[in-house]
Coordinates of C-alpha atoms and ligand atoms in Angstrom, one line a residue:
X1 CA -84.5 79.7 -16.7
X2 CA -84.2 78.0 -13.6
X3 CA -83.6 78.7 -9.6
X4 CA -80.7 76.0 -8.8
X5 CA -81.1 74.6 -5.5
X6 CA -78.1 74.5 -4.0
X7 CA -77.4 71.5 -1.6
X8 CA -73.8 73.3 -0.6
X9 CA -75.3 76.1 0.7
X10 CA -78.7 74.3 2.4
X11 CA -76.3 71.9 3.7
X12 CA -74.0 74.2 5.6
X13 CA -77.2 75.9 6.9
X14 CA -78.5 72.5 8.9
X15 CA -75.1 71.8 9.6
X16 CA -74.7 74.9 11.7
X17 CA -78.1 73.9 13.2
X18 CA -76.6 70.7 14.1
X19 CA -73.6 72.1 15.6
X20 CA -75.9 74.3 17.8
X21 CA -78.1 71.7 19.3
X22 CA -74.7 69.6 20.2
X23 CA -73.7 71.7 22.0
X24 CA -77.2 71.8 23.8
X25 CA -77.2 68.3 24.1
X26 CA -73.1 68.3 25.5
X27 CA -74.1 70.6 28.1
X28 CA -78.0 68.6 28.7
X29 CA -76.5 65.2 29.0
X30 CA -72.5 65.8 29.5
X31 CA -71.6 63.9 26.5
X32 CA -72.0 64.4 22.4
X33 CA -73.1 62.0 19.8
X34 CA -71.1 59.3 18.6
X35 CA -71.7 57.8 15.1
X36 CA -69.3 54.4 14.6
X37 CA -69.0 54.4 10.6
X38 CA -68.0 50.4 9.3
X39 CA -66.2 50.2 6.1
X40 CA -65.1 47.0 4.4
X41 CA -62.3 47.1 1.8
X42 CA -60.7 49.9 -0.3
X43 CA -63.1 51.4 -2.4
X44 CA -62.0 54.6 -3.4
X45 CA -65.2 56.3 -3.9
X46 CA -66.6 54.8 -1.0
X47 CA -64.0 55.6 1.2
X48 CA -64.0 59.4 0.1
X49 CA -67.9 59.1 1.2
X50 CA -67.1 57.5 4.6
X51 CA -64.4 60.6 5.4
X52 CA -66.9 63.1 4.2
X53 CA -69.4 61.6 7.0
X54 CA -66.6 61.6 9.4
X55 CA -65.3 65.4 9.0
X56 CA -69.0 66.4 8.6
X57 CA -69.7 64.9 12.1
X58 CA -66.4 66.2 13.9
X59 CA -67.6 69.4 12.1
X60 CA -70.3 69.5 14.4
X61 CA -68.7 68.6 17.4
X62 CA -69.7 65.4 17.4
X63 CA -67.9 62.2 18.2
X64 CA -67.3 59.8 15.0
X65 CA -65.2 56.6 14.6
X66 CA -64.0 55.2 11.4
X67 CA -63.6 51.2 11.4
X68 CA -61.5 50.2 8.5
X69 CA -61.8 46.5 7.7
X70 CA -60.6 43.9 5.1
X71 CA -62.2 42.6 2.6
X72 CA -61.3 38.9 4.3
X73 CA -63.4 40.1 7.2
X74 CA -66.5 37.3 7.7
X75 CA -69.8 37.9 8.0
X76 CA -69.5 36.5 11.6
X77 CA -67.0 38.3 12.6
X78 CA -68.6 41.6 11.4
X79 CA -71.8 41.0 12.8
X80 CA -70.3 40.3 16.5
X81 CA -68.8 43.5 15.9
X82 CA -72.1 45.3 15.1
X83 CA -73.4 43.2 18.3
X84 CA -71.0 45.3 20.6
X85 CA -71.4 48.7 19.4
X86 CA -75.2 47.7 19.7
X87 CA -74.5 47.4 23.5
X88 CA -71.6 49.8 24.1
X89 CA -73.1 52.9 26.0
X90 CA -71.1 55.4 24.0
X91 CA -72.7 54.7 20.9
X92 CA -75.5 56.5 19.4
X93 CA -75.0 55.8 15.8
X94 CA -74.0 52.7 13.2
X95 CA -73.1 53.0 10.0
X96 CA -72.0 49.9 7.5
X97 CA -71.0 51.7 4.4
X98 CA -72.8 49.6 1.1
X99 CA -72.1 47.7 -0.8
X100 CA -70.2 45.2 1.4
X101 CA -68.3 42.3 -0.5
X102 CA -70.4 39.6 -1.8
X103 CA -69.7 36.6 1.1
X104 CA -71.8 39.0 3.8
X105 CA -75.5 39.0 3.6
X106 CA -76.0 42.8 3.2
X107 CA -79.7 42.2 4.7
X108 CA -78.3 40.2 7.9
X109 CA -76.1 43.3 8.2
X110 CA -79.1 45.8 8.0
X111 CA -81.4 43.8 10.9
X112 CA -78.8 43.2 12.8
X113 CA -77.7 46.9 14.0
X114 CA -80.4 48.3 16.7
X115 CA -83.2 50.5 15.9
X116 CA -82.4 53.1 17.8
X117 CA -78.7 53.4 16.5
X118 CA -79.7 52.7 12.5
X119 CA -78.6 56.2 11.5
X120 CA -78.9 55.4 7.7
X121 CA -82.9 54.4 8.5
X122 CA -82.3 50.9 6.7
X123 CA -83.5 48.6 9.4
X124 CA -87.0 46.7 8.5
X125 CA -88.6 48.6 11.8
X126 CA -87.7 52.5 10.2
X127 CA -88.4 51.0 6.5
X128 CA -91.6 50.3 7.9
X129 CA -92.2 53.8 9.4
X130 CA -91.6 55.3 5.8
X131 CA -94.4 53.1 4.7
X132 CA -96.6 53.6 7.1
X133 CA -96.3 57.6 7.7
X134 CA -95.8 57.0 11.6
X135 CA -92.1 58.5 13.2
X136 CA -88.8 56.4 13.1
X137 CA -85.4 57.0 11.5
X138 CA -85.7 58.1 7.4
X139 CA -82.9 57.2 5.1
X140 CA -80.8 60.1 4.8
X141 CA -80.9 60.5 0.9
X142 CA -84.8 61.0 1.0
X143 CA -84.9 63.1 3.4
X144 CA -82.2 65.8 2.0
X145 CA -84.2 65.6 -1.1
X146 CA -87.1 66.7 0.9
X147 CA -85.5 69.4 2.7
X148 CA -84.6 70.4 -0.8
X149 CA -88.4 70.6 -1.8
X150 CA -89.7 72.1 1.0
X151 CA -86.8 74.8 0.7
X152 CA -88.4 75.9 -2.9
X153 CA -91.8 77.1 -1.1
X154 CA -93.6 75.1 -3.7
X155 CA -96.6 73.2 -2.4
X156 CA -96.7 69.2 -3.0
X157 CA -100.1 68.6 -2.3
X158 CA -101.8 67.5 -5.7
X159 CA -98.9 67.8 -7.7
X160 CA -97.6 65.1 -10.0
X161 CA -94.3 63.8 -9.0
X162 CA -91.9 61.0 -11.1
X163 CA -89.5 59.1 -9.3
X164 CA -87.1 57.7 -11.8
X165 CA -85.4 55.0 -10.0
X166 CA -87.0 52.1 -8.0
X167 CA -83.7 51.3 -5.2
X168 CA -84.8 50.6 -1.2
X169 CA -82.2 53.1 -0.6
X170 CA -83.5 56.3 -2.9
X171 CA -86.5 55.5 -5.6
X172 CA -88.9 53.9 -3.1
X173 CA -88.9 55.7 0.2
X174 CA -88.8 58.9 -1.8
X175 CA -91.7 57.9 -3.6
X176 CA -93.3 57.2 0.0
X177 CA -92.3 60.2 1.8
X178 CA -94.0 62.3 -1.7
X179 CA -97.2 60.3 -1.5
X180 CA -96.7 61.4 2.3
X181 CA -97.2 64.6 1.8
X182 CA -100.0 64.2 -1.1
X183 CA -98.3 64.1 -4.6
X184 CA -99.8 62.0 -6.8
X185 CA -96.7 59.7 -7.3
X186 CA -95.3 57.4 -10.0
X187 CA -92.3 55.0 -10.2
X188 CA -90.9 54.6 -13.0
X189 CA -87.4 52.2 -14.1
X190 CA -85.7 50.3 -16.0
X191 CA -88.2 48.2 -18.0
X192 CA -90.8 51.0 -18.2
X193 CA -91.9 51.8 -21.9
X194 CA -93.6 55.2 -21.6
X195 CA -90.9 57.3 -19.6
X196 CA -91.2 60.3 -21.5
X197 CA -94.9 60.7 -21.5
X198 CA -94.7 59.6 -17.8
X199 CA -91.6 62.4 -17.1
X200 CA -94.0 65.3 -19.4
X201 CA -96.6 65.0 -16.9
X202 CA -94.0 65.2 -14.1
X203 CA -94.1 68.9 -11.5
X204 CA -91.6 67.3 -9.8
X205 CA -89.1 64.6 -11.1
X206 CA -86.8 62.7 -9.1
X207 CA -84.3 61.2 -11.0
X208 CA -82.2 58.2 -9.0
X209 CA -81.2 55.9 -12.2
X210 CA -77.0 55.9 -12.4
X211 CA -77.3 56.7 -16.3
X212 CA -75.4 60.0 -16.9
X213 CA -77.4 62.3 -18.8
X214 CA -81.0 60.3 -18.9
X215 CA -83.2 63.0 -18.2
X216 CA -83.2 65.0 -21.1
X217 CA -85.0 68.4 -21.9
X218 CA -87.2 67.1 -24.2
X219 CA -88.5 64.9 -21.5
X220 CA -89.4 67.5 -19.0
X221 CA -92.2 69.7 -18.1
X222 CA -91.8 73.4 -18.2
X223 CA -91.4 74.8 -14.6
X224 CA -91.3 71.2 -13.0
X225 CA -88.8 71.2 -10.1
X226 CA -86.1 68.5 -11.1
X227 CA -83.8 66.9 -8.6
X228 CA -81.2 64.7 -9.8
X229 CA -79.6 61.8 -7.4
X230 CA -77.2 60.9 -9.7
X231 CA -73.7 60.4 -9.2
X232 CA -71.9 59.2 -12.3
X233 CA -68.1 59.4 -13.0
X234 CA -67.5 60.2 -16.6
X235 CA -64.0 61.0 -17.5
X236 CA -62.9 61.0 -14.0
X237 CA -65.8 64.0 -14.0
X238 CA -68.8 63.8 -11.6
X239 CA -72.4 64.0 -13.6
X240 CA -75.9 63.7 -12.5
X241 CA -78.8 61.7 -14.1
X242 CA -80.0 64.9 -15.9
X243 CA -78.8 66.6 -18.6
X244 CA -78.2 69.8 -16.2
X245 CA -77.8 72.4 -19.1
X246 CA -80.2 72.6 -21.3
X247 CA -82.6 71.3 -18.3
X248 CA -82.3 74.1 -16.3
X249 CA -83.6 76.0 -18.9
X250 CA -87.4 74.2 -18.4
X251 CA -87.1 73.4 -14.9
X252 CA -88.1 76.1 -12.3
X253 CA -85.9 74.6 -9.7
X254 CA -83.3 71.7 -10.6
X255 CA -80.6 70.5 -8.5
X256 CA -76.5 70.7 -9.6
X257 CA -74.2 67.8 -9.0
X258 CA -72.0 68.0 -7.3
X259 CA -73.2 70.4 -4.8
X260 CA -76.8 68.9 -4.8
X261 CA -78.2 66.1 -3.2
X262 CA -74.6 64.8 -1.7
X263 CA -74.4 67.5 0.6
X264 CA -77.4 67.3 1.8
X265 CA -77.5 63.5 2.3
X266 CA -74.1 64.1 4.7
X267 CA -76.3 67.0 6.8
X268 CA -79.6 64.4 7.0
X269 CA -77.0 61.7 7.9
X270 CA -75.7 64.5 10.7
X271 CA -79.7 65.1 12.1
X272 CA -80.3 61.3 12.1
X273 CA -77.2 60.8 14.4
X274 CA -78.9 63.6 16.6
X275 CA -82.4 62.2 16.2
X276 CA -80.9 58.8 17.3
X277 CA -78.9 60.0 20.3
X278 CA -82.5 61.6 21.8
X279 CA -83.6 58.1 21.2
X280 CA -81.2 56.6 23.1
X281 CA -80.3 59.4 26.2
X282 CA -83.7 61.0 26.7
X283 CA -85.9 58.5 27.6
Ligands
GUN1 N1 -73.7 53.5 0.1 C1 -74.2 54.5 -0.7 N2 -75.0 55.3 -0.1 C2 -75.1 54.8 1.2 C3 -75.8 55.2 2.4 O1 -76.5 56.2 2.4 N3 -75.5 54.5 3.5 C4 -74.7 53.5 3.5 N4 -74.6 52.8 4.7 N5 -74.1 53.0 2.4 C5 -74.2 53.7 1.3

């Protein structure tokens, strides 16, 4: 029987913290952070994400500004736009919700918004900083997930962990920040042929696939810690990667969805936009 980690309740936790240092910040430097969030089209899931961010940051008394855009907007046009927020003085943070539609170079996108204002920690510069251990920006989905471990009080060091999952956004800087803190780490995807003798081994697994229901019990360890990044609609029903029920009755620590990792991506997203004002008005 396992302890669920609960991404609601962490969340609302660092979220308070944000809210508290804000308000520091407000009174230190007479203004609040401002994160600009870009969406493209009408995507209904993605534009239920994009609010979420937006309410999360006003939440917190911070500044946020939702840019709508049509699907018929170029990629020039959308990169002059990133171009001036990059310059304008009372922005700290830019967002370009993914995917965008197929005629803009998703990449251009990424390099083209400043280091110091790449809130999601997808620019080459902070992809790098994963890699190499040193400090920059981390991608806000990693980073909830290791707020999440840490909150278990379960040492990483030496431990075997499984990342399911093999994305820029999730599988591999997850993987890096767990090597990071000395797991012995394994990748594992699509085309690999011995997941479930991989996922036995596994103290911790990391499951980041989009296949509802993968991770079964047979496949896991008994008392690994199991954190599931999935977000699958099934019957207009939200589902993880893991089969949560009969999971949770191996895993010492697994986390639900909802209520898991989205949460906490939305307060990581929150300390970036913090992390990347400091950047930009405490020099
Ligand atoms: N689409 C899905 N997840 C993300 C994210 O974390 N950031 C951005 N910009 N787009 C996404």
């Amino acid at each position: 029987m396992s302890n669920i980690i609960s991404g609601k309740e962490l969340s609302k936790t660092i979220r308070q913290e944000v809210k508290e240092e804000v308000a520091k910040l407000k009174e230190k430097f007479n203004k609040v952070p401002h994160l600009v969030v870009i969406i493209i089209g009408e995507d209904p899931a993605s534009l239920s994400y994009v609010k979420a961010k937006e309410r999360a940051c006003l939440r917190a008394g911070m500044k946020s500004t939702l840019m709508r855009k049509e699907e018929s907007i170029t990629e020039e046009e959308l990169l002059n736009l990133i171009h001036e927020l990059n310059n304008d003085d009372d922005v700290h943070g830019i967002l370009v919700q993914l995917p965008v539609p197929g005629h803009i170079d998703d990449n251009k996108v990424i390099n083209a918004i400043k280091q110091e204002k790449d809130v999601d920690g997808f620019h080459p510069l902070n992809v790098a900083s994963v890699h190499l251990g040193t400090p920059g920006i981390l991608p806000a989905t990693p980073k909830g997930i290791m707020t999440m471990l840490k909150s278990t009080n379960t040492e990483i060091k030496g431990k075997n962990a499984l990342v399911i999952g093999r994305s820029n956004i999730v599988g591999k800087p997850v993987a890096m920040l767990l090597l990071k803190e000395h797991a012995t780490v394994t990748i594992a995807h699509s085309r690999t042929q011995n997941m479930k003798e991989l996922a036995l081994q596994a103290d911790i697994l990391v499951a980041a696939v989009g296949r509802p229901n993968m991770v079964t019990a047979d496949m896991v360890k008994e008392g690994a810690i199991v954190i599931d990044v999935g977000v699958n609609r099934v019957d207009d029903k939200l589902v993880g990667d893991v089969d949560f029920e009969a999971v949770k009755e191996k895993a010492s620590f697994i986390t639900p969805v909802p209520g898991g990792v989205g949460p906490m991506t939305i307060a990581s997203l929150l300390q970036n936009t913090i992390e990347c004002f400091l950047m930009i008005e405490d020099k």
